[in-house]
Amino acid sequence: MDKCPACGYTADTNANYSKKIGGLLRDRSPATRKLMNKIAGKINKNVPSETRIKYFHFLYGIKDIDDEVIVRSIDSFYKGKHYYKGKGFSYLRTIIQTREKNNEAIKSNERRMIGTAPPIINHEKGETNE
């Protein structure tokens, strides 16, 4: 059996994909699960070539990625309405995987752009509490 170069999945011809999808979704928080099901519905409705098997491959490809990264990536995908442009699960998986790789740099850049909260100054003593 050959492995997928994108996610490392090895194909199983006797697979029960519904059961496997359920198992991968159970590992996520309820809020993330709800968001993933919502975006999957949008993709399945607007991109006819996407199937449950592709949804499973998508879930398998992001199984080790933190929920925070997934939520931010799906939010970006949703706001861009990429599902109307024919972008499916593989496109979203790539967004999530790329964001995971760049997560620390993104946070650092956001801190530089926005800055941090100013220190709390105690006016009675003239001290700064950080």
PDB file of N, CA and C in Angstrom, residues 21-94:
ATOM      1  N   ILE A  21     -14.435   8.564  10.652  1.00  0.00           N
ATOM      2  CA  ILE A  21     -14.677  10.006  10.766  1.00  0.00           C
ATOM      3  C   ILE A  21     -15.149  10.337  12.177  1.00  0.00           C
ATOM      4  N   GLY A  22     -16.079   9.548  12.687  1.00  0.00           N
ATOM      5  CA  GLY A  22     -16.571   9.747  14.054  1.00  0.00           C
ATOM      6  C   GLY A  22     -15.458   9.668  15.079  1.00  0.00           C
ATOM      7  N   GLY A  23     -14.566   8.711  14.892  1.00  0.00           N
ATOM      8  CA  GLY A  23     -13.437   8.563  15.813  1.00  0.00           C
ATOM      9  C   GLY A  23     -12.508   9.764  15.782  1.00  0.00           C
ATOM     10  N   LEU A  24     -12.220  10.283  14.596  1.00  0.00           N
ATOM     11  CA  LEU A  24     -11.341  11.449  14.486  1.00  0.00           C
ATOM     12  C   LEU A  24     -12.018  12.703  15.046  1.00  0.00           C
ATOM     13  N   LEU A  25     -13.322  12.814  14.868  1.00  0.00           N
ATOM     14  CA  LEU A  25     -14.034  13.984  15.386  1.00  0.00           C
ATOM     15  C   LEU A  25     -14.167  13.940  16.912  1.00  0.00           C
ATOM     16  N   ARG A  26     -14.260  12.745  17.485  1.00  0.00           N
ATOM     17  CA  ARG A  26     -14.383  12.629  18.943  1.00  0.00           C
ATOM     18  C   ARG A  26     -13.152  13.155  19.670  1.00  0.00           C
ATOM     19  N   ASP A  27     -12.021  13.183  19.002  1.00  0.00           N
ATOM     20  CA  ASP A  27     -10.790  13.673  19.614  1.00  0.00           C
ATOM     21  C   ASP A  27     -10.758  15.194  19.733  1.00  0.00           C
ATOM     22  N   ARG A  28     -11.707  15.860  19.146  1.00  0.00           N
ATOM     23  CA  ARG A  28     -11.769  17.331  19.141  1.00  0.00           C
ATOM     24  C   ARG A  28     -12.754  17.840  20.191  1.00  0.00           C
ATOM     25  N   SER A  29     -12.600  19.129  20.521  1.00  0.00           N
ATOM     26  CA  SER A  29     -13.536  19.748  21.460  1.00  0.00           C
ATOM     27  C   SER A  29     -14.904  19.896  20.773  1.00  0.00           C
ATOM     28  N   PRO A  30     -15.977  19.989  21.539  1.00  0.00           N
ATOM     29  CA  PRO A  30     -17.310  20.134  20.933  1.00  0.00           C
ATOM     30  C   PRO A  30     -17.429  21.354  20.016  1.00  0.00           C
ATOM     31  N   ALA A  31     -16.816  22.469  20.391  1.00  0.00           N
ATOM     32  CA  ALA A  31     -16.893  23.675  19.554  1.00  0.00           C
ATOM     33  C   ALA A  31     -16.164  23.456  18.223  1.00  0.00           C
ATOM     34  N   THR A  32     -15.006  22.829  18.276  1.00  0.00           N
ATOM     35  CA  THR A  32     -14.244  22.554  17.055  1.00  0.00           C
ATOM     36  C   THR A  32     -14.997  21.558  16.179  1.00  0.00           C
ATOM     37  N   ARG A  33     -15.575  20.543  16.805  1.00  0.00           N
ATOM     38  CA  ARG A  33     -16.355  19.542  16.079  1.00  0.00           C
ATOM     39  C   ARG A  33     -17.521  20.195  15.328  1.00  0.00           C
ATOM     40  N   LYS A  34     -18.212  21.091  16.021  1.00  0.00           N
ATOM     41  CA  LYS A  34     -19.358  21.780  15.405  1.00  0.00           C
ATOM     42  C   LYS A  34     -18.905  22.623  14.213  1.00  0.00           C
ATOM     43  N   LEU A  35     -17.787  23.324  14.377  1.00  0.00           N
ATOM     44  CA  LEU A  35     -17.255  24.161  13.294  1.00  0.00           C
ATOM     45  C   LEU A  35     -16.808  23.309  12.112  1.00  0.00           C
ATOM     46  N   MET A  36     -16.176  22.170  12.390  1.00  0.00           N
ATOM     47  CA  MET A  36     -15.709  21.285  11.323  1.00  0.00           C
ATOM     48  C   MET A  36     -16.889  20.685  10.559  1.00  0.00           C
ATOM     49  N   ASN A  37     -17.933  20.314  11.263  1.00  0.00           N
ATOM     50  CA  ASN A  37     -19.126  19.781  10.599  1.00  0.00           C
ATOM     51  C   ASN A  37     -19.807  20.858   9.758  1.00  0.00           C
ATOM     52  N   LYS A  38     -19.817  22.080  10.257  1.00  0.00           N
ATOM     53  CA  LYS A  38     -20.431  23.193   9.528  1.00  0.00           C
ATOM     54  C   LYS A  38     -19.694  23.455   8.216  1.00  0.00           C
ATOM     55  N   ILE A  39     -18.359  23.510   8.274  1.00  0.00           N
ATOM     56  CA  ILE A  39     -17.601  23.800   7.064  1.00  0.00           C
ATOM     57  C   ILE A  39     -17.647  22.606   6.113  1.00  0.00           C
ATOM     58  N   ALA A  40     -17.711  21.382   6.657  1.00  0.00           N
ATOM     59  CA  ALA A  40     -17.821  20.192   5.805  1.00  0.00           C
ATOM     60  C   ALA A  40     -19.142  20.222   5.030  1.00  0.00           C
ATOM     61  N   GLY A  41     -20.207  20.649   5.687  1.00  0.00           N
ATOM     62  CA  GLY A  41     -21.495  20.775   5.005  1.00  0.00           C
ATOM     63  C   GLY A  41     -21.443  21.795   3.878  1.00  0.00           C
ATOM     64  N   LYS A  42     -20.783  22.924   4.127  1.00  0.00           N
ATOM     65  CA  LYS A  42     -20.647  23.965   3.094  1.00  0.00           C
ATOM     66  C   LYS A  42     -19.844  23.438   1.908  1.00  0.00           C
ATOM     67  N   ILE A  43     -18.749  22.741   2.203  1.00  0.00           N
ATOM     68  CA  ILE A  43     -17.904  22.211   1.122  1.00  0.00           C
ATOM     69  C   ILE A  43     -18.655  21.143   0.337  1.00  0.00           C
ATOM     70  N   ASN A  44     -19.295  20.202   1.031  1.00  0.00           N
ATOM     71  CA  ASN A  44     -20.028  19.139   0.334  1.00  0.00           C
ATOM     72  C   ASN A  44     -21.160  19.685  -0.524  1.00  0.00           C
ATOM     73  N   LYS A  45     -21.800  20.744  -0.069  1.00  0.00           N
ATOM     74  CA  LYS A  45     -22.916  21.334  -0.812  1.00  0.00           C
ATOM     75  C   LYS A  45     -22.434  22.091  -2.052  1.00  0.00           C
ATOM     76  N   ASN A  46     -21.302  22.782  -1.949  1.00  0.00           N
ATOM     77  CA  ASN A  46     -20.870  23.675  -3.024  1.00  0.00           C
ATOM     78  C   ASN A  46     -19.742  23.146  -3.900  1.00  0.00           C
ATOM     79  N   VAL A  47     -19.106  22.059  -3.495  1.00  0.00           N
ATOM     80  CA  VAL A  47     -18.031  21.465  -4.298  1.00  0.00           C
ATOM     81  C   VAL A  47     -18.428  20.008  -4.552  1.00  0.00           C
ATOM     82  N   PRO A  48     -19.067  19.735  -5.683  1.00  0.00           N
ATOM     83  CA  PRO A  48     -19.615  18.398  -5.931  1.00  0.00           C
ATOM     84  C   PRO A  48     -18.580  17.271  -5.947  1.00  0.00           C
ATOM     85  N   SER A  49     -17.339  17.552  -6.215  1.00  0.00           N
ATOM     86  CA  SER A  49     -16.326  16.502  -6.292  1.00  0.00           C
ATOM     87  C   SER A  49     -15.862  16.010  -4.917  1.00  0.00           C
ATOM     88  N   GLU A  50     -16.235  16.703  -3.861  1.00  0.00           N
ATOM     89  CA  GLU A  50     -15.810  16.312  -2.514  1.00  0.00           C
ATOM     90  C   GLU A  50     -16.704  15.199  -1.984  1.00  0.00           C
ATOM     91  N   THR A  51     -16.088  14.188  -1.362  1.00  0.00           N
ATOM     92  CA  THR A  51     -16.808  13.014  -0.866  1.00  0.00           C
ATOM     93  C   THR A  51     -16.481  12.789   0.606  1.00  0.00           C
ATOM     94  N   ARG A  52     -17.142  11.803   1.200  1.00  0.00           N
ATOM     95  CA  ARG A  52     -16.859  11.441   2.590  1.00  0.00           C
ATOM     96  C   ARG A  52     -15.436  10.905   2.730  1.00  0.00           C
ATOM     97  N   ILE A  53     -14.970  10.224   1.707  1.00  0.00           N
ATOM     98  CA  ILE A  53     -13.602   9.705   1.747  1.00  0.00           C
ATOM     99  C   ILE A  53     -12.609  10.865   1.798  1.00  0.00           C
ATOM    100  N   LYS A  54     -12.856  11.894   1.018  1.00  0.00           N
ATOM    101  CA  LYS A  54     -11.978  13.063   1.041  1.00  0.00           C
ATOM    102  C   LYS A  54     -12.076  13.789   2.385  1.00  0.00           C
ATOM    103  N   TYR A  55     -13.269  13.797   2.971  1.00  0.00           N
ATOM    104  CA  TYR A  55     -13.439  14.393   4.299  1.00  0.00           C
ATOM    105  C   TYR A  55     -12.630  13.605   5.318  1.00  0.00           C
ATOM    106  N   PHE A  56     -12.662  12.280   5.232  1.00  0.00           N
ATOM    107  CA  PHE A  56     -11.864  11.460   6.130  1.00  0.00           C
ATOM    108  C   PHE A  56     -10.374  11.746   5.937  1.00  0.00           C
ATOM    109  N   HIS A  57      -9.909  11.825   4.696  1.00  0.00           N
ATOM    110  CA  HIS A  57      -8.500  12.122   4.430  1.00  0.00           C
ATOM    111  C   HIS A  57      -8.120  13.487   4.997  1.00  0.00           C
ATOM    112  N   PHE A  58      -9.035  14.446   4.906  1.00  0.00           N
ATOM    113  CA  PHE A  58      -8.814  15.777   5.487  1.00  0.00           C
ATOM    114  C   PHE A  58      -8.640  15.661   7.005  1.00  0.00           C
ATOM    115  N   LEU A  59      -9.556  14.962   7.659  1.00  0.00           N
ATOM    116  CA  LEU A  59      -9.487  14.799   9.116  1.00  0.00           C
ATOM    117  C   LEU A  59      -8.224  14.049   9.538  1.00  0.00           C
ATOM    118  N   TYR A  60      -7.862  13.047   8.764  1.00  0.00           N
ATOM    119  CA  TYR A  60      -6.658  12.279   9.077  1.00  0.00           C
ATOM    120  C   TYR A  60      -5.410  13.155   8.928  1.00  0.00           C
ATOM    121  N   GLY A  61      -5.410  14.025   7.932  1.00  0.00           N
ATOM    122  CA  GLY A  61      -4.261  14.895   7.685  1.00  0.00           C
ATOM    123  C   GLY A  61      -4.049  15.954   8.750  1.00  0.00           C
ATOM    124  N   ILE A  62      -5.102  16.287   9.504  1.00  0.00           N
ATOM    125  CA  ILE A  62      -4.979  17.328  10.533  1.00  0.00           C
ATOM    126  C   ILE A  62      -5.141  16.766  11.944  1.00  0.00           C
ATOM    127  N   LYS A  63      -5.058  15.448  12.094  1.00  0.00           N
ATOM    128  CA  LYS A  63      -5.342  14.812  13.387  1.00  0.00           C
ATOM    129  C   LYS A  63      -4.396  15.238  14.501  1.00  0.00           C
ATOM    130  N   ASP A  64      -3.171  15.637  14.179  1.00  0.00           N
ATOM    131  CA  ASP A  64      -2.189  16.007  15.200  1.00  0.00           C
ATOM    132  C   ASP A  64      -2.079  17.513  15.418  1.00  0.00           C
ATOM    133  N   ILE A  65      -2.951  18.286  14.792  1.00  0.00           N
ATOM    134  CA  ILE A  65      -2.870  19.741  14.866  1.00  0.00           C
ATOM    135  C   ILE A  65      -3.814  20.256  15.951  1.00  0.00           C
ATOM    136  N   ASP A  66      -3.361  21.254  16.674  1.00  0.00           N
ATOM    137  CA  ASP A  66      -4.091  21.840  17.790  1.00  0.00           C
ATOM    138  C   ASP A  66      -5.417  22.468  17.341  1.00  0.00           C
ATOM    139  N   ASP A  67      -6.437  22.387  18.194  1.00  0.00           N
ATOM    140  CA  ASP A  67      -7.759  22.932  17.878  1.00  0.00           C
ATOM    141  C   ASP A  67      -7.723  24.432  17.584  1.00  0.00           C
ATOM    142  N   GLU A  68      -6.898  25.180  18.302  1.00  0.00           N
ATOM    143  CA  GLU A  68      -6.826  26.635  18.088  1.00  0.00           C
ATOM    144  C   GLU A  68      -6.420  26.962  16.649  1.00  0.00           C
ATOM    145  N   VAL A  69      -5.449  26.251  16.133  1.00  0.00           N
ATOM    146  CA  VAL A  69      -4.983  26.466  14.760  1.00  0.00           C
ATOM    147  C   VAL A  69      -6.087  26.094  13.776  1.00  0.00           C
ATOM    148  N   ILE A  70      -6.782  25.003  14.045  1.00  0.00           N
ATOM    149  CA  ILE A  70      -7.863  24.555  13.162  1.00  0.00           C
ATOM    150  C   ILE A  70      -8.992  25.573  13.134  1.00  0.00           C
ATOM    151  N   VAL A  71      -9.372  26.066  14.302  1.00  0.00           N
ATOM    152  CA  VAL A  71     -10.469  27.043  14.366  1.00  0.00           C
ATOM    153  C   VAL A  71     -10.113  28.315  13.604  1.00  0.00           C
ATOM    154  N   ARG A  72      -8.908  28.825  13.812  1.00  0.00           N
ATOM    155  CA  ARG A  72      -8.492  30.048  13.105  1.00  0.00           C
ATOM    156  C   ARG A  72      -8.450  29.830  11.596  1.00  0.00           C
ATOM    157  N   SER A  73      -7.968  28.675  11.170  1.00  0.00           N
ATOM    158  CA  SER A  73      -7.858  28.379   9.742  1.00  0.00           C
ATOM    159  C   SER A  73      -9.230  28.213   9.101  1.00  0.00           C
ATOM    160  N   ILE A  74     -10.121  27.502   9.771  1.00  0.00           N
ATOM    161  CA  ILE A  74     -11.474  27.325   9.236  1.00  0.00           C
ATOM    162  C   ILE A  74     -12.186  28.663   9.184  1.00  0.00           C
ATOM    163  N   ASP A  75     -11.981  29.502  10.195  1.00  0.00           N
ATOM    164  CA  ASP A  75     -12.579  30.835  10.196  1.00  0.00           C
ATOM    165  C   ASP A  75     -12.109  31.643   8.983  1.00  0.00           C
ATOM    166  N   SER A  76     -10.834  31.579   8.691  1.00  0.00           N
ATOM    167  CA  SER A  76     -10.277  32.278   7.533  1.00  0.00           C
ATOM    168  C   SER A  76     -10.869  31.722   6.230  1.00  0.00           C
ATOM    169  N   PHE A  77     -10.956  30.394   6.122  1.00  0.00           N
ATOM    170  CA  PHE A  77     -11.526  29.733   4.953  1.00  0.00           C
ATOM    171  C   PHE A  77     -12.996  30.130   4.783  1.00  0.00           C
ATOM    172  N   TYR A  78     -13.716  30.163   5.899  1.00  0.00           N
ATOM    173  CA  TYR A  78     -15.144  30.495   5.886  1.00  0.00           C
ATOM    174  C   TYR A  78     -15.369  31.956   5.483  1.00  0.00           C
ATOM    175  N   LYS A  79     -14.584  32.865   6.074  1.00  0.00           N
ATOM    176  CA  LYS A  79     -14.731  34.287   5.748  1.00  0.00           C
ATOM    177  C   LYS A  79     -14.391  34.580   4.292  1.00  0.00           C
ATOM    178  N   GLY A  80     -13.425  33.838   3.736  1.00  0.00           N
ATOM    179  CA  GLY A  80     -13.042  34.013   2.340  1.00  0.00           C
ATOM    180  C   GLY A  80     -14.011  33.345   1.372  1.00  0.00           C
ATOM    181  N   LYS A  81     -14.963  32.585   1.917  1.00  0.00           N
ATOM    182  CA  LYS A  81     -15.963  31.857   1.125  1.00  0.00           C
ATOM    183  C   LYS A  81     -15.305  31.048   0.012  1.00  0.00           C
ATOM    184  N   HIS A  82     -14.223  30.363   0.355  1.00  0.00           N
ATOM    185  CA  HIS A  82     -13.472  29.581  -0.626  1.00  0.00           C
ATOM    186  C   HIS A  82     -14.263  28.398  -1.167  1.00  0.00           C
ATOM    187  N   TYR A  83     -15.243  27.926  -0.419  1.00  0.00           N
ATOM    188  CA  TYR A  83     -16.073  26.815  -0.885  1.00  0.00           C
ATOM    189  C   TYR A  83     -16.913  27.225  -2.084  1.00  0.00           C
ATOM    190  N   TYR A  84     -17.183  28.512  -2.270  1.00  0.00           N
ATOM    191  CA  TYR A  84     -17.885  28.983  -3.460  1.00  0.00           C
ATOM    192  C   TYR A  84     -16.962  29.034  -4.672  1.00  0.00           C
ATOM    193  N   LYS A  85     -15.668  29.014  -4.435  1.00  0.00           N
ATOM    194  CA  LYS A  85     -14.669  29.089  -5.509  1.00  0.00           C
ATOM    195  C   LYS A  85     -14.161  27.712  -5.910  1.00  0.00           C
ATOM    196  N   GLY A  86     -14.815  26.662  -5.410  1.00  0.00           N
ATOM    197  CA  GLY A  86     -14.427  25.303  -5.768  1.00  0.00           C
ATOM    198  C   GLY A  86     -13.293  24.748  -4.934  1.00  0.00           C
ATOM    199  N   LYS A  87     -12.939  25.415  -3.862  1.00  0.00           N
ATOM    200  CA  LYS A  87     -11.870  24.937  -2.991  1.00  0.00           C
ATOM    201  C   LYS A  87     -12.467  23.955  -1.989  1.00  0.00           C
ATOM    202  N   GLY A  88     -11.836  22.810  -1.843  1.00  0.00           N
ATOM    203  CA  GLY A  88     -12.382  21.766  -0.993  1.00  0.00           C
ATOM    204  C   GLY A  88     -11.514  21.432   0.196  1.00  0.00           C
ATOM    205  N   PHE A  89     -11.598  20.174   0.601  1.00  0.00           N
ATOM    206  CA  PHE A  89     -10.920  19.715   1.811  1.00  0.00           C
ATOM    207  C   PHE A  89      -9.401  19.767   1.692  1.00  0.00           C
ATOM    208  N   SER A  90      -8.862  19.460   0.528  1.00  0.00           N
ATOM    209  CA  SER A  90      -7.403  19.476   0.402  1.00  0.00           C
ATOM    210  C   SER A  90      -6.865  20.897   0.524  1.00  0.00           C
ATOM    211  N   TYR A  91      -7.596  21.874   0.007  1.00  0.00           N
ATOM    212  CA  TYR A  91      -7.201  23.275   0.123  1.00  0.00           C
ATOM    213  C   TYR A  91      -7.229  23.714   1.589  1.00  0.00           C
ATOM    214  N   LEU A  92      -8.305  23.350   2.283  1.00  0.00           N
ATOM    215  CA  LEU A  92      -8.429  23.695   3.699  1.00  0.00           C
ATOM    216  C   LEU A  92      -7.366  22.985   4.532  1.00  0.00           C
ATOM    217  N   ARG A  93      -7.077  21.731   4.220  1.00  0.00           N
ATOM    218  CA  ARG A  93      -6.030  20.994   4.939  1.00  0.00           C
ATOM    219  C   ARG A  93      -4.687  21.697   4.776  1.00  0.00           C
ATOM    220  N   THR A  94      -4.398  22.159   3.575  1.00  0.00           N
ATOM    221  CA  THR A  94      -3.132  22.852   3.327  1.00  0.00           C
ATOM    222  C   THR A  94      -3.069  24.159   4.112  1.00  0.00           C
TER     223      THR A  94
END
